[in-house]
Amino acid sequence: MMNPHPSDALIGLIRSALRLELDGREFYRQAASVTAHPSGKRMFLRLADQEQNHFEELGALFSDLVGVSEWRRIAAEEAANTQKSPIIAQLEAAVAARGHGAVADDTQALRIAMELERRALSFFNGLIEHAADPRQRALLQELAEEERFHYDCLQAQLDSVLNVGIWLDAPEFRLDAKF
């Protein structure tokens, strides 16, 4: 299935996928370093590790398409790219706006993380639509499910931090405004 002469579009796709995972890993490390709560730090570091795992899973997918040596070349170039991600800049701006360099606004970090996961989920779902090989589709679906799981975990954390994560066992109101 390897393409000895990958198209510029395929190379761009690979770079985009890698950048998502690398930016995610860096974002979660940065979020952990500026989050005050120990549980928040642990959660962000765990997510950073999972983004690293996604990076490696992409290696399996894209090595099949472009060959191992081409994959390694592209991955090394992207890993060496030290340009600050817009998502990292967004987190740093949120911390600076709060006025505390050492303590981040946890809810802002969670919201940015959710946006990052939303983008990744959308990206992988788009790839699934165009994947012809069943093995590639399966791997992409697995990656999309992991991004969905990350998003759901972050949403639960945000609900908890905001103290609104309480399930009601009976409706408290009706939509027709009758009690």
PDB file of N, CA, C and O in Angstrom, residues 24-102:
ATOM      1  N   GLY A  24      -0.946  19.202  20.928  1.00  0.00           N
ATOM      2  CA  GLY A  24      -1.710  18.700  22.064  1.00  0.00           C
ATOM      3  C   GLY A  24      -0.794  18.311  23.209  1.00  0.00           C
ATOM      4  O   GLY A  24      -1.034  18.673  24.370  1.00  0.00           O
ATOM      5  N   ARG A  25       0.260  17.580  22.890  1.00  0.00           N
ATOM      6  CA  ARG A  25       1.218  17.161  23.919  1.00  0.00           C
ATOM      7  C   ARG A  25       1.833  18.373  24.601  1.00  0.00           C
ATOM      8  O   ARG A  25       1.884  18.457  25.833  1.00  0.00           O
ATOM      9  N   GLU A  26       2.278  19.343  23.819  1.00  0.00           N
ATOM     10  CA  GLU A  26       2.885  20.548  24.387  1.00  0.00           C
ATOM     11  C   GLU A  26       1.864  21.354  25.189  1.00  0.00           C
ATOM     12  O   GLU A  26       2.175  21.868  26.258  1.00  0.00           O
ATOM     13  N   PHE A  27       0.647  21.461  24.676  1.00  0.00           N
ATOM     14  CA  PHE A  27      -0.388  22.193  25.407  1.00  0.00           C
ATOM     15  C   PHE A  27      -0.630  21.553  26.771  1.00  0.00           C
ATOM     16  O   PHE A  27      -0.687  22.249  27.784  1.00  0.00           O
ATOM     17  N   TYR A  28      -0.783  20.238  26.798  1.00  0.00           N
ATOM     18  CA  TYR A  28      -1.080  19.573  28.065  1.00  0.00           C
ATOM     19  C   TYR A  28       0.090  19.688  29.045  1.00  0.00           C
ATOM     20  O   TYR A  28      -0.121  19.841  30.245  1.00  0.00           O
ATOM     21  N   ARG A  29       1.303  19.644  28.551  1.00  0.00           N
ATOM     22  CA  ARG A  29       2.454  19.849  29.432  1.00  0.00           C
ATOM     23  C   ARG A  29       2.453  21.266  29.997  1.00  0.00           C
ATOM     24  O   ARG A  29       2.707  21.482  31.176  1.00  0.00           O
ATOM     25  N   GLN A  30       2.184  22.228  29.139  1.00  0.00           N
ATOM     26  CA  GLN A  30       2.120  23.628  29.565  1.00  0.00           C
ATOM     27  C   GLN A  30       0.978  23.829  30.556  1.00  0.00           C
ATOM     28  O   GLN A  30       1.150  24.492  31.574  1.00  0.00           O
ATOM     29  N   ALA A  31      -0.180  23.248  30.270  1.00  0.00           N
ATOM     30  CA  ALA A  31      -1.322  23.381  31.180  1.00  0.00           C
ATOM     31  C   ALA A  31      -0.984  22.783  32.546  1.00  0.00           C
ATOM     32  O   ALA A  31      -1.339  23.352  33.581  1.00  0.00           O
ATOM     33  N   ALA A  32      -0.301  21.647  32.556  1.00  0.00           N
ATOM     34  CA  ALA A  32       0.093  21.022  33.825  1.00  0.00           C
ATOM     35  C   ALA A  32       1.038  21.927  34.602  1.00  0.00           C
ATOM     36  O   ALA A  32       0.958  22.007  35.832  1.00  0.00           O
ATOM     37  N   SER A  33       1.917  22.608  33.895  1.00  0.00           N
ATOM     38  CA  SER A  33       2.905  23.444  34.590  1.00  0.00           C
ATOM     39  C   SER A  33       2.290  24.693  35.206  1.00  0.00           C
ATOM     40  O   SER A  33       2.857  25.255  36.136  1.00  0.00           O
ATOM     41  N   VAL A  34       1.149  25.140  34.702  1.00  0.00           N
ATOM     42  CA  VAL A  34       0.542  26.365  35.215  1.00  0.00           C
ATOM     43  C   VAL A  34      -0.745  26.128  35.992  1.00  0.00           C
ATOM     44  O   VAL A  34      -1.365  27.075  36.455  1.00  0.00           O
ATOM     45  N   THR A  35      -1.153  24.879  36.127  1.00  0.00           N
ATOM     46  CA  THR A  35      -2.366  24.558  36.880  1.00  0.00           C
ATOM     47  C   THR A  35      -1.994  24.284  38.326  1.00  0.00           C
ATOM     48  O   THR A  35      -1.073  23.523  38.600  1.00  0.00           O
ATOM     49  N   ALA A  36      -2.723  24.892  39.238  1.00  0.00           N
ATOM     50  CA  ALA A  36      -2.382  24.802  40.652  1.00  0.00           C
ATOM     51  C   ALA A  36      -2.825  23.491  41.291  1.00  0.00           C
ATOM     52  O   ALA A  36      -2.141  22.957  42.148  1.00  0.00           O
ATOM     53  N   HIS A  37      -3.935  22.964  40.884  1.00  0.00           N
ATOM     54  CA  HIS A  37      -4.495  21.793  41.562  1.00  0.00           C
ATOM     55  C   HIS A  37      -3.738  20.519  41.184  1.00  0.00           C
ATOM     56  O   HIS A  37      -3.526  20.250  40.000  1.00  0.00           O
ATOM     57  N   PRO A  38      -3.311  19.714  42.171  1.00  0.00           N
ATOM     58  CA  PRO A  38      -2.547  18.489  41.876  1.00  0.00           C
ATOM     59  C   PRO A  38      -3.293  17.504  40.961  1.00  0.00           C
ATOM     60  O   PRO A  38      -2.674  16.901  40.087  1.00  0.00           O
ATOM     61  N   SER A  39      -4.593  17.374  41.151  1.00  0.00           N
ATOM     62  CA  SER A  39      -5.353  16.466  40.274  1.00  0.00           C
ATOM     63  C   SER A  39      -5.381  16.992  38.848  1.00  0.00           C
ATOM     64  O   SER A  39      -5.321  16.223  37.892  1.00  0.00           O
ATOM     65  N   GLY A  40      -5.475  18.309  38.703  1.00  0.00           N
ATOM     66  CA  GLY A  40      -5.447  18.906  37.370  1.00  0.00           C
ATOM     67  C   GLY A  40      -4.108  18.679  36.700  1.00  0.00           C
ATOM     68  O   GLY A  40      -4.048  18.359  35.516  1.00  0.00           O
ATOM     69  N   LYS A  41      -3.036  18.839  37.468  1.00  0.00           N
ATOM     70  CA  LYS A  41      -1.696  18.581  36.923  1.00  0.00           C
ATOM     71  C   LYS A  41      -1.587  17.141  36.431  1.00  0.00           C
ATOM     72  O   LYS A  41      -1.104  16.889  35.330  1.00  0.00           O
ATOM     73  N   ARG A  42      -2.026  16.193  37.265  1.00  0.00           N
ATOM     74  CA  ARG A  42      -1.940  14.774  36.880  1.00  0.00           C
ATOM     75  C   ARG A  42      -2.767  14.486  35.635  1.00  0.00           C
ATOM     76  O   ARG A  42      -2.331  13.770  34.739  1.00  0.00           O
ATOM     77  N   MET A  43      -3.973  15.057  35.561  1.00  0.00           N
ATOM     78  CA  MET A  43      -4.823  14.831  34.399  1.00  0.00           C
ATOM     79  C   MET A  43      -4.160  15.363  33.133  1.00  0.00           C
ATOM     80  O   MET A  43      -4.106  14.679  32.110  1.00  0.00           O
ATOM     81  N   PHE A  44      -3.624  16.592  33.198  1.00  0.00           N
ATOM     82  CA  PHE A  44      -2.995  17.170  32.015  1.00  0.00           C
ATOM     83  C   PHE A  44      -1.758  16.381  31.596  1.00  0.00           C
ATOM     84  O   PHE A  44      -1.526  16.175  30.402  1.00  0.00           O
ATOM     85  N   LEU A  45      -0.973  15.907  32.555  1.00  0.00           N
ATOM     86  CA  LEU A  45       0.207  15.105  32.208  1.00  0.00           C
ATOM     87  C   LEU A  45      -0.194  13.763  31.606  1.00  0.00           C
ATOM     88  O   LEU A  45       0.455  13.274  30.675  1.00  0.00           O
ATOM     89  N   ARG A  46      -1.261  13.172  32.097  1.00  0.00           N
ATOM     90  CA  ARG A  46      -1.755  11.917  31.514  1.00  0.00           C
ATOM     91  C   ARG A  46      -2.206  12.145  30.067  1.00  0.00           C
ATOM     92  O   ARG A  46      -1.910  11.354  29.178  1.00  0.00           O
ATOM     93  N   LEU A  47      -2.888  13.262  29.829  1.00  0.00           N
ATOM     94  CA  LEU A  47      -3.313  13.576  28.463  1.00  0.00           C
ATOM     95  C   LEU A  47      -2.106  13.842  27.557  1.00  0.00           C
ATOM     96  O   LEU A  47      -2.122  13.458  26.388  1.00  0.00           O
ATOM     97  N   ALA A  48      -1.065  14.461  28.084  1.00  0.00           N
ATOM     98  CA  ALA A  48       0.161  14.676  27.297  1.00  0.00           C
ATOM     99  C   ALA A  48       0.759  13.337  26.879  1.00  0.00           C
ATOM    100  O   ALA A  48       1.179  13.162  25.725  1.00  0.00           O
ATOM    101  N   ASP A  49       0.788  12.375  27.803  1.00  0.00           N
ATOM    102  CA  ASP A  49       1.297  11.040  27.476  1.00  0.00           C
ATOM    103  C   ASP A  49       0.439  10.369  26.406  1.00  0.00           C
ATOM    104  O   ASP A  49       0.958   9.704  25.505  1.00  0.00           O
ATOM    105  N   GLN A  50      -0.858  10.557  26.491  1.00  0.00           N
ATOM    106  CA  GLN A  50      -1.743   9.946  25.496  1.00  0.00           C
ATOM    107  C   GLN A  50      -1.556  10.578  24.123  1.00  0.00           C
ATOM    108  O   GLN A  50      -1.652   9.889  23.103  1.00  0.00           O
ATOM    109  N   GLU A  51      -1.281  11.872  24.086  1.00  0.00           N
ATOM    110  CA  GLU A  51      -1.003  12.514  22.799  1.00  0.00           C
ATOM    111  C   GLU A  51       0.277  11.946  22.189  1.00  0.00           C
ATOM    112  O   GLU A  51       0.365  11.764  20.977  1.00  0.00           O
ATOM    113  N   GLN A  52       1.262  11.631  23.027  1.00  0.00           N
ATOM    114  CA  GLN A  52       2.486  10.993  22.537  1.00  0.00           C
ATOM    115  C   GLN A  52       2.158   9.628  21.946  1.00  0.00           C
ATOM    116  O   GLN A  52       2.690   9.239  20.905  1.00  0.00           O
ATOM    117  N   ASN A  53       1.273   8.884  22.592  1.00  0.00           N
ATOM    118  CA  ASN A  53       0.846   7.584  22.062  1.00  0.00           C
ATOM    119  C   ASN A  53       0.158   7.747  20.716  1.00  0.00           C
ATOM    120  O   ASN A  53       0.367   6.932  19.814  1.00  0.00           O
ATOM    121  N   HIS A  54      -0.660   8.792  20.577  1.00  0.00           N
ATOM    122  CA  HIS A  54      -1.320   9.050  19.290  1.00  0.00           C
ATOM    123  C   HIS A  54      -0.281   9.312  18.200  1.00  0.00           C
ATOM    124  O   HIS A  54      -0.427   8.853  17.066  1.00  0.00           O
ATOM    125  N   PHE A  55       0.750  10.062  18.549  1.00  0.00           N
ATOM    126  CA  PHE A  55       1.836  10.348  17.609  1.00  0.00           C
ATOM    127  C   PHE A  55       2.419   9.039  17.083  1.00  0.00           C
ATOM    128  O   PHE A  55       2.638   8.866  15.884  1.00  0.00           O
ATOM    129  N   GLU A  56       2.659   8.096  17.988  1.00  0.00           N
ATOM    130  CA  GLU A  56       3.224   6.801  17.599  1.00  0.00           C
ATOM    131  C   GLU A  56       2.233   5.981  16.772  1.00  0.00           C
ATOM    132  O   GLU A  56       2.627   5.299  15.820  1.00  0.00           O
ATOM    133  N   GLU A  57       0.941   6.071  17.086  1.00  0.00           N
ATOM    134  CA  GLU A  57      -0.068   5.363  16.303  1.00  0.00           C
ATOM    135  C   GLU A  57      -0.150   5.927  14.888  1.00  0.00           C
ATOM    136  O   GLU A  57      -0.373   5.189  13.929  1.00  0.00           O
ATOM    137  N   LEU A  58       0.029   7.238  14.775  1.00  0.00           N
ATOM    138  CA  LEU A  58       0.058   7.838  13.440  1.00  0.00           C
ATOM    139  C   LEU A  58       1.218   7.295  12.635  1.00  0.00           C
ATOM    140  O   LEU A  58       1.127   7.157  11.416  1.00  0.00           O
ATOM    141  N   GLY A  59       2.316   6.992  13.313  1.00  0.00           N
ATOM    142  CA  GLY A  59       3.470   6.399  12.628  1.00  0.00           C
ATOM    143  C   GLY A  59       3.104   5.108  11.940  1.00  0.00           C
ATOM    144  O   GLY A  59       3.504   4.865  10.799  1.00  0.00           O
ATOM    145  N   ALA A  60       2.323   4.272  12.615  1.00  0.00           N
ATOM    146  CA  ALA A  60       1.897   3.010  12.016  1.00  0.00           C
ATOM    147  C   ALA A  60       1.010   3.263  10.798  1.00  0.00           C
ATOM    148  O   ALA A  60       1.163   2.612   9.758  1.00  0.00           O
ATOM    149  N   LEU A  61       0.121   4.211  10.912  1.00  0.00           N
ATOM    150  CA  LEU A  61      -0.800   4.521   9.812  1.00  0.00           C
ATOM    151  C   LEU A  61      -0.058   5.097   8.609  1.00  0.00           C
ATOM    152  O   LEU A  61      -0.179   4.600   7.488  1.00  0.00           O
ATOM    153  N   PHE A  62       0.734   6.113   8.846  1.00  0.00           N
ATOM    154  CA  PHE A  62       1.353   6.818   7.733  1.00  0.00           C
ATOM    155  C   PHE A  62       2.579   6.102   7.175  1.00  0.00           C
ATOM    156  O   PHE A  62       2.922   6.295   6.011  1.00  0.00           O
ATOM    157  N   SER A  63       3.222   5.269   7.960  1.00  0.00           N
ATOM    158  CA  SER A  63       4.329   4.463   7.426  1.00  0.00           C
ATOM    159  C   SER A  63       3.833   3.544   6.330  1.00  0.00           C
ATOM    160  O   SER A  63       4.528   3.296   5.343  1.00  0.00           O
ATOM    161  N   ASP A  64       2.609   3.036   6.504  1.00  0.00           N
ATOM    162  CA  ASP A  64       2.010   2.187   5.470  1.00  0.00           C
ATOM    163  C   ASP A  64       1.777   2.958   4.182  1.00  0.00           C
ATOM    164  O   ASP A  64       1.825   2.394   3.097  1.00  0.00           O
ATOM    165  N   LEU A  65       1.520   4.256   4.304  1.00  0.00           N
ATOM    166  CA  LEU A  65       1.196   5.054   3.127  1.00  0.00           C
ATOM    167  C   LEU A  65       2.427   5.604   2.411  1.00  0.00           C
ATOM    168  O   LEU A  65       2.440   5.680   1.184  1.00  0.00           O
ATOM    169  N   VAL A  66       3.445   6.021   3.172  1.00  0.00           N
ATOM    170  CA  VAL A  66       4.582   6.695   2.552  1.00  0.00           C
ATOM    171  C   VAL A  66       5.905   5.982   2.766  1.00  0.00           C
ATOM    172  O   VAL A  66       6.927   6.416   2.228  1.00  0.00           O
ATOM    173  N   GLY A  67       5.903   4.936   3.566  1.00  0.00           N
ATOM    174  CA  GLY A  67       7.138   4.226   3.871  1.00  0.00           C
ATOM    175  C   GLY A  67       7.745   4.721   5.179  1.00  0.00           C
ATOM    176  O   GLY A  67       7.552   5.869   5.579  1.00  0.00           O
ATOM    177  N   VAL A  68       8.457   3.847   5.833  1.00  0.00           N
ATOM    178  CA  VAL A  68       9.012   4.148   7.149  1.00  0.00           C
ATOM    179  C   VAL A  68      10.014   5.306   7.090  1.00  0.00           C
ATOM    180  O   VAL A  68       9.979   6.211   7.928  1.00  0.00           O
ATOM    181  N   SER A  69      10.894   5.297   6.111  1.00  0.00           N
ATOM    182  CA  SER A  69      11.925   6.349   6.069  1.00  0.00           C
ATOM    183  C   SER A  69      11.306   7.724   5.814  1.00  0.00           C
ATOM    184  O   SER A  69      11.724   8.714   6.425  1.00  0.00           O
ATOM    185  N   GLU A  70      10.326   7.785   4.926  1.00  0.00           N
ATOM    186  CA  GLU A  70       9.663   9.069   4.657  1.00  0.00           C
ATOM    187  C   GLU A  70       8.888   9.524   5.891  1.00  0.00           C
ATOM    188  O   GLU A  70       8.903  10.701   6.252  1.00  0.00           O
ATOM    189  N   TRP A  71       8.216   8.590   6.554  1.00  0.00           N
ATOM    190  CA  TRP A  71       7.497   8.919   7.787  1.00  0.00           C
ATOM    191  C   TRP A  71       8.456   9.505   8.823  1.00  0.00           C
ATOM    192  O   TRP A  71       8.188  10.541   9.422  1.00  0.00           O
ATOM    193  N   ARG A  72       9.576   8.829   9.010  1.00  0.00           N
ATOM    194  CA  ARG A  72      10.547   9.290  10.010  1.00  0.00           C
ATOM    195  C   ARG A  72      11.077  10.679   9.669  1.00  0.00           C
ATOM    196  O   ARG A  72      11.290  11.508  10.546  1.00  0.00           O
ATOM    197  N   ARG A  73      11.319  10.917   8.394  1.00  0.00           N
ATOM    198  CA  ARG A  73      11.810  12.221   7.964  1.00  0.00           C
ATOM    199  C   ARG A  73      10.789  13.311   8.296  1.00  0.00           C
ATOM    200  O   ARG A  73      11.127  14.347   8.891  1.00  0.00           O
ATOM    201  N   ILE A  74       9.537  13.084   7.923  1.00  0.00           N
ATOM    202  CA  ILE A  74       8.482  14.073   8.161  1.00  0.00           C
ATOM    203  C   ILE A  74       8.272  14.271   9.667  1.00  0.00           C
ATOM    204  O   ILE A  74       8.164  15.404  10.146  1.00  0.00           O
ATOM    205  N   ALA A  75       8.224  13.172  10.407  1.00  0.00           N
ATOM    206  CA  ALA A  75       8.008  13.251  11.858  1.00  0.00           C
ATOM    207  C   ALA A  75       9.145  14.017  12.536  1.00  0.00           C
ATOM    208  O   ALA A  75       8.910  14.836  13.430  1.00  0.00           O
ATOM    209  N   ALA A  76      10.381  13.765  12.102  1.00  0.00           N
ATOM    210  CA  ALA A  76      11.532  14.462  12.684  1.00  0.00           C
ATOM    211  C   ALA A  76      11.468  15.957  12.382  1.00  0.00           C
ATOM    212  O   ALA A  76      11.756  16.788  13.258  1.00  0.00           O
ATOM    213  N   GLU A  77      11.072  16.307  11.168  1.00  0.00           N
ATOM    214  CA  GLU A  77      10.946  17.729  10.810  1.00  0.00           C
ATOM    215  C   GLU A  77       9.888  18.410  11.671  1.00  0.00           C
ATOM    216  O   GLU A  77      10.097  19.519  12.165  1.00  0.00           O
ATOM    217  N   GLU A  78       8.752  17.764  11.829  1.00  0.00           N
ATOM    218  CA  GLU A  78       7.671  18.354  12.625  1.00  0.00           C
ATOM    219  C   GLU A  78       8.058  18.439  14.098  1.00  0.00           C
ATOM    220  O   GLU A  78       7.749  19.421  14.763  1.00  0.00           O
ATOM    221  N   ALA A  79       8.724  17.424  14.605  1.00  0.00           N
ATOM    222  CA  ALA A  79       9.151  17.435  16.010  1.00  0.00           C
ATOM    223  C   ALA A  79      10.190  18.529  16.263  1.00  0.00           C
ATOM    224  O   ALA A  79      10.241  19.100  17.349  1.00  0.00           O
ATOM    225  N   ALA A  80      10.996  18.820  15.254  1.00  0.00           N
ATOM    226  CA  ALA A  80      12.036  19.847  15.390  1.00  0.00           C
ATOM    227  C   ALA A  80      11.486  21.262  15.226  1.00  0.00           C
ATOM    228  O   ALA A  80      12.160  22.230  15.574  1.00  0.00           O
ATOM    229  N   ASN A  81      10.279  21.377  14.717  1.00  0.00           N
ATOM    230  CA  ASN A  81       9.654  22.677  14.513  1.00  0.00           C
ATOM    231  C   ASN A  81       9.363  23.305  15.873  1.00  0.00           C
ATOM    232  O   ASN A  81       8.532  22.812  16.624  1.00  0.00           O
ATOM    233  N   THR A  82      10.061  24.382  16.201  1.00  0.00           N
ATOM    234  CA  THR A  82       9.922  25.008  17.510  1.00  0.00           C
ATOM    235  C   THR A  82       8.972  26.202  17.492  1.00  0.00           C
ATOM    236  O   THR A  82       8.846  26.894  18.506  1.00  0.00           O
ATOM    237  N   GLN A  83       8.308  26.427  16.378  1.00  0.00           N
ATOM    238  CA  GLN A  83       7.361  27.535  16.300  1.00  0.00           C
ATOM    239  C   GLN A  83       6.239  27.295  17.298  1.00  0.00           C
ATOM    240  O   GLN A  83       5.666  26.212  17.371  1.00  0.00           O
ATOM    241  N   LYS A  84       5.931  28.315  18.072  1.00  0.00           N
ATOM    242  CA  LYS A  84       4.906  28.193  19.100  1.00  0.00           C
ATOM    243  C   LYS A  84       3.537  27.991  18.461  1.00  0.00           C
ATOM    244  O   LYS A  84       3.143  28.711  17.550  1.00  0.00           O
ATOM    245  N   SER A  85       2.844  27.005  18.947  1.00  0.00           N
ATOM    246  CA  SER A  85       1.507  26.707  18.476  1.00  0.00           C
ATOM    247  C   SER A  85       0.541  27.820  18.889  1.00  0.00           C
ATOM    248  O   SER A  85       0.660  28.371  19.978  1.00  0.00           O
ATOM    249  N   PRO A  86      -0.453  28.120  18.050  1.00  0.00           N
ATOM    250  CA  PRO A  86      -1.456  29.113  18.450  1.00  0.00           C
ATOM    251  C   PRO A  86      -2.191  28.713  19.740  1.00  0.00           C
ATOM    252  O   PRO A  86      -2.563  29.565  20.527  1.00  0.00           O
ATOM    253  N   ILE A  87      -2.387  27.433  19.955  1.00  0.00           N
ATOM    254  CA  ILE A  87      -3.105  26.989  21.151  1.00  0.00           C
ATOM    255  C   ILE A  87      -2.266  27.238  22.411  1.00  0.00           C
ATOM    256  O   ILE A  87      -2.785  27.598  23.459  1.00  0.00           O
ATOM    257  N   ILE A  88      -0.942  27.097  22.308  1.00  0.00           N
ATOM    258  CA  ILE A  88      -0.061  27.398  23.440  1.00  0.00           C
ATOM    259  C   ILE A  88      -0.072  28.902  23.703  1.00  0.00           C
ATOM    260  O   ILE A  88      -0.158  29.351  24.848  1.00  0.00           O
ATOM    261  N   ALA A  89      -0.013  29.681  22.648  1.00  0.00           N
ATOM    262  CA  ALA A  89      -0.069  31.135  22.796  1.00  0.00           C
ATOM    263  C   ALA A  89      -1.384  31.559  23.446  1.00  0.00           C
ATOM    264  O   ALA A  89      -1.403  32.479  24.278  1.00  0.00           O
ATOM    265  N   GLN A  90      -2.466  30.891  23.095  1.00  0.00           N
ATOM    266  CA  GLN A  90      -3.771  31.199  23.679  1.00  0.00           C
ATOM    267  C   GLN A  90      -3.765  30.924  25.184  1.00  0.00           C
ATOM    268  O   GLN A  90      -4.272  31.726  25.970  1.00  0.00           O
ATOM    269  N   LEU A  91      -3.193  29.804  25.599  1.00  0.00           N
ATOM    270  CA  LEU A  91      -3.107  29.483  27.023  1.00  0.00           C
ATOM    271  C   LEU A  91      -2.249  30.520  27.744  1.00  0.00           C
ATOM    272  O   LEU A  91      -2.627  31.020  28.806  1.00  0.00           O
ATOM    273  N   GLU A  92      -1.100  30.847  27.182  1.00  0.00           N
ATOM    274  CA  GLU A  92      -0.215  31.820  27.818  1.00  0.00           C
ATOM    275  C   GLU A  92      -0.897  33.185  27.942  1.00  0.00           C
ATOM    276  O   GLU A  92      -0.743  33.873  28.956  1.00  0.00           O
ATOM    277  N   ALA A  93      -1.668  33.574  26.932  1.00  0.00           N
ATOM    278  CA  ALA A  93      -2.392  34.845  26.993  1.00  0.00           C
ATOM    279  C   ALA A  93      -3.455  34.813  28.087  1.00  0.00           C
ATOM    280  O   ALA A  93      -3.647  35.807  28.795  1.00  0.00           O
ATOM    281  N   ALA A  94      -4.124  33.674  28.246  1.00  0.00           N
ATOM    282  CA  ALA A  94      -5.136  33.552  29.296  1.00  0.00           C
ATOM    283  C   ALA A  94      -4.491  33.658  30.676  1.00  0.00           C
ATOM    284  O   ALA A  94      -5.035  34.305  31.577  1.00  0.00           O
ATOM    285  N   VAL A  95      -3.341  33.035  30.857  1.00  0.00           N
ATOM    286  CA  VAL A  95      -2.623  33.109  32.134  1.00  0.00           C
ATOM    287  C   VAL A  95      -2.171  34.549  32.390  1.00  0.00           C
ATOM    288  O   VAL A  95      -2.346  35.081  33.485  1.00  0.00           O
ATOM    289  N   ALA A  96      -1.621  35.202  31.363  1.00  0.00           N
ATOM    290  CA  ALA A  96      -1.151  36.579  31.521  1.00  0.00           C
ATOM    291  C   ALA A  96      -2.308  37.523  31.829  1.00  0.00           C
ATOM    292  O   ALA A  96      -2.177  38.431  32.664  1.00  0.00           O
ATOM    293  N   ALA A  97      -3.463  37.302  31.197  1.00  0.00           N
ATOM    294  CA  ALA A  97      -4.627  38.159  31.431  1.00  0.00           C
ATOM    295  C   ALA A  97      -5.109  38.051  32.869  1.00  0.00           C
ATOM    296  O   ALA A  97      -5.607  39.014  33.444  1.00  0.00           O
ATOM    297  N   ARG A  98      -4.948  36.893  33.445  1.00  0.00           N
ATOM    298  CA  ARG A  98      -5.351  36.701  34.835  1.00  0.00           C
ATOM    299  C   ARG A  98      -4.381  37.389  35.785  1.00  0.00           C
ATOM    300  O   ARG A  98      -4.733  37.727  36.899  1.00  0.00           O
ATOM    301  N   GLY A  99      -3.152  37.581  35.337  1.00  0.00           N
ATOM    302  CA  GLY A  99      -2.182  38.290  36.139  1.00  0.00           C
ATOM    303  C   GLY A  99      -1.313  37.408  37.000  1.00  0.00           C
ATOM    304  O   GLY A  99      -0.564  37.898  37.822  1.00  0.00           O
ATOM    305  N   HIS A 100      -1.407  36.102  36.837  1.00  0.00           N
ATOM    306  CA  HIS A 100      -0.590  35.176  37.618  1.00  0.00           C
ATOM    307  C   HIS A 100       0.204  34.311  36.656  1.00  0.00           C
ATOM    308  O   HIS A 100      -0.374  33.540  35.914  1.00  0.00           O
ATOM    309  N   GLY A 101       1.498  34.417  36.699  1.00  0.00           N
ATOM    310  CA  GLY A 101       2.332  33.611  35.834  1.00  0.00           C
ATOM    311  C   GLY A 101       2.397  32.158  36.250  1.00  0.00           C
ATOM    312  O   GLY A 101       2.598  31.286  35.435  1.00  0.00           O
ATOM    313  N   ALA A 102       2.226  31.879  37.535  1.00  0.00           N
ATOM    314  CA  ALA A 102       2.396  30.507  38.025  1.00  0.00           C
ATOM    315  C   ALA A 102       1.099  29.740  38.155  1.00  0.00           C
ATOM    316  O   ALA A 102       1.104  28.526  38.267  1.00  0.00           O
TER     317      ALA A 102
END
